[in-house]
Structures are given as structure tokens and as C-alpha cells.
Short mmCIF file of C-alpha atoms in Angstrom, two decimals:
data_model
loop_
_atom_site.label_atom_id
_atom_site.label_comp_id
_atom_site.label_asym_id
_atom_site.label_seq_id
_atom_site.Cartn_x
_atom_site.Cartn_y
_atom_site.Cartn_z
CA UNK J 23 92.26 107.89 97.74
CA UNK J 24 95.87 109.67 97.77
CA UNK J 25 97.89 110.08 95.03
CA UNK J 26 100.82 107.96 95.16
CA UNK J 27 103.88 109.68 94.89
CA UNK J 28 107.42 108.09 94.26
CA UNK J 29 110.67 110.47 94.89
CA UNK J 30 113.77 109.31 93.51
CA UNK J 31 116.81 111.30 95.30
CA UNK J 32 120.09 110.35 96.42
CA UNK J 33 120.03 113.35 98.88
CA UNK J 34 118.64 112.33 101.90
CA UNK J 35 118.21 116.27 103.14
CA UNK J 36 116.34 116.72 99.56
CA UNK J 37 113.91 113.77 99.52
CA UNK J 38 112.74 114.46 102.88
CA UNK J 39 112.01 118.35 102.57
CA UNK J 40 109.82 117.03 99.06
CA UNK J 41 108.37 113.83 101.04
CA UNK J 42 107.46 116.21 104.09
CA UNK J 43 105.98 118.96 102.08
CA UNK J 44 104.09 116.52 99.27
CA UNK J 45 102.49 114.12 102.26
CA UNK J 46 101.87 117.81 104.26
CA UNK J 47 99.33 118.22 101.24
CA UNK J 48 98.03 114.65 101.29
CA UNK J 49 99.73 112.30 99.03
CA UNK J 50 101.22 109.12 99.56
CA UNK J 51 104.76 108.99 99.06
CA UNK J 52 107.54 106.21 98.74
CA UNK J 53 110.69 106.79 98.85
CA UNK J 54 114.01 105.37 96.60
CA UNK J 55 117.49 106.05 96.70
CA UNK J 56 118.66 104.47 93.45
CA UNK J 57 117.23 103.12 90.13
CA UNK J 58 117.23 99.61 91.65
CA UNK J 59 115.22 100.78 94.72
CA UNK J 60 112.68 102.87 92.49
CA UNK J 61 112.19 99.32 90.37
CA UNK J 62 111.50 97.31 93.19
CA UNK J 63 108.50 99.97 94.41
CA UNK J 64 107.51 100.30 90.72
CA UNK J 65 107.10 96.66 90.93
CA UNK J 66 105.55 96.30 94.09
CA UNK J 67 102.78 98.52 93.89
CA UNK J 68 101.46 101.64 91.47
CA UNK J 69 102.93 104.94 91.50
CA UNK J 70 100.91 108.14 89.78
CA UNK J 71 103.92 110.27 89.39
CA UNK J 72 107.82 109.53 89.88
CA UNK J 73 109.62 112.51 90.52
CA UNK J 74 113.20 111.39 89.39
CA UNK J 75 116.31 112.78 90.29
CA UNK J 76 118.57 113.21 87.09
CA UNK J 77 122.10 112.13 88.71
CA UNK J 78 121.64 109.04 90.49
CA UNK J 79 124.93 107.08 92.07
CA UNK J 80 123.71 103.89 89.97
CA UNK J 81 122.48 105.02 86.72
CA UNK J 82 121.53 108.08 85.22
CA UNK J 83 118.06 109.32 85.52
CA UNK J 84 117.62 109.74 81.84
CA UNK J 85 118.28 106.62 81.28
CA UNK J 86 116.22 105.44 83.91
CA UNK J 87 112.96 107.31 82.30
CA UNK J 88 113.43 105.81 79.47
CA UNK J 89 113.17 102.18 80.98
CA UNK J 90 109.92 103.39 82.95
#
């Protein structure tokens, strides 16, 4: 079974070069735009890794590691 991936990035141009290059070599990969977003997959269904952009337009992604 794949690796489930979860990239949290506000740029659109960003998150799909990493999703397109990360599911290229096999993982699984969901996709979030905010903190809110990256909660409700958290909460929906297990992640392996969250790669978590730092400057989020909701919260900051400090912050948001903490709370993970």
C-alpha cells in the first residue's frame, strides 16, 4: 500500500509540481489549501507525512504543526 501523502500549499502552481512529482513515484497524495482544509483530511482519513507550507492565508503553519 502507498504512502499517503498530504501537501499543504496555498500555491496552486507549487502543490501541483510536488503532487505530480510525489504520485509520479507512487504515493498517494491529498491535497489542502488552508489549515481548515488540511483538518478536515486529517480527520477524514490517515496521512503518513504532511508536508506543510509555513505561510498559509488562514493561519500560520507553525502554528498549525503544533496543533497536529
Amino acid at each position: 500500500m502507498a504512502s499517503h501523502l498530504l501537501i499543504v500549499e496555498d500555491d496552486e502552481l507549487v502543490q501541483a509540481l510536488l503532487a505530480a512529482y510525489l504520485q509520479n513515484d507512487g504515493f498517494k497524495v491529498s491535497l489542502a489549501c488552508t489549515g481548515k482544509e488540511m483538518f478536515g483530511i486529517l480527520n477524514g482519513e490517515a496521512v503518513d507525512l504532511v508536508l506543510l507550507d509555513l505561510g498559509l492565508p488562514d493561519e500560520d503553519g507553525l502554528t498549525l504543526a503544533r496543533q497536529i
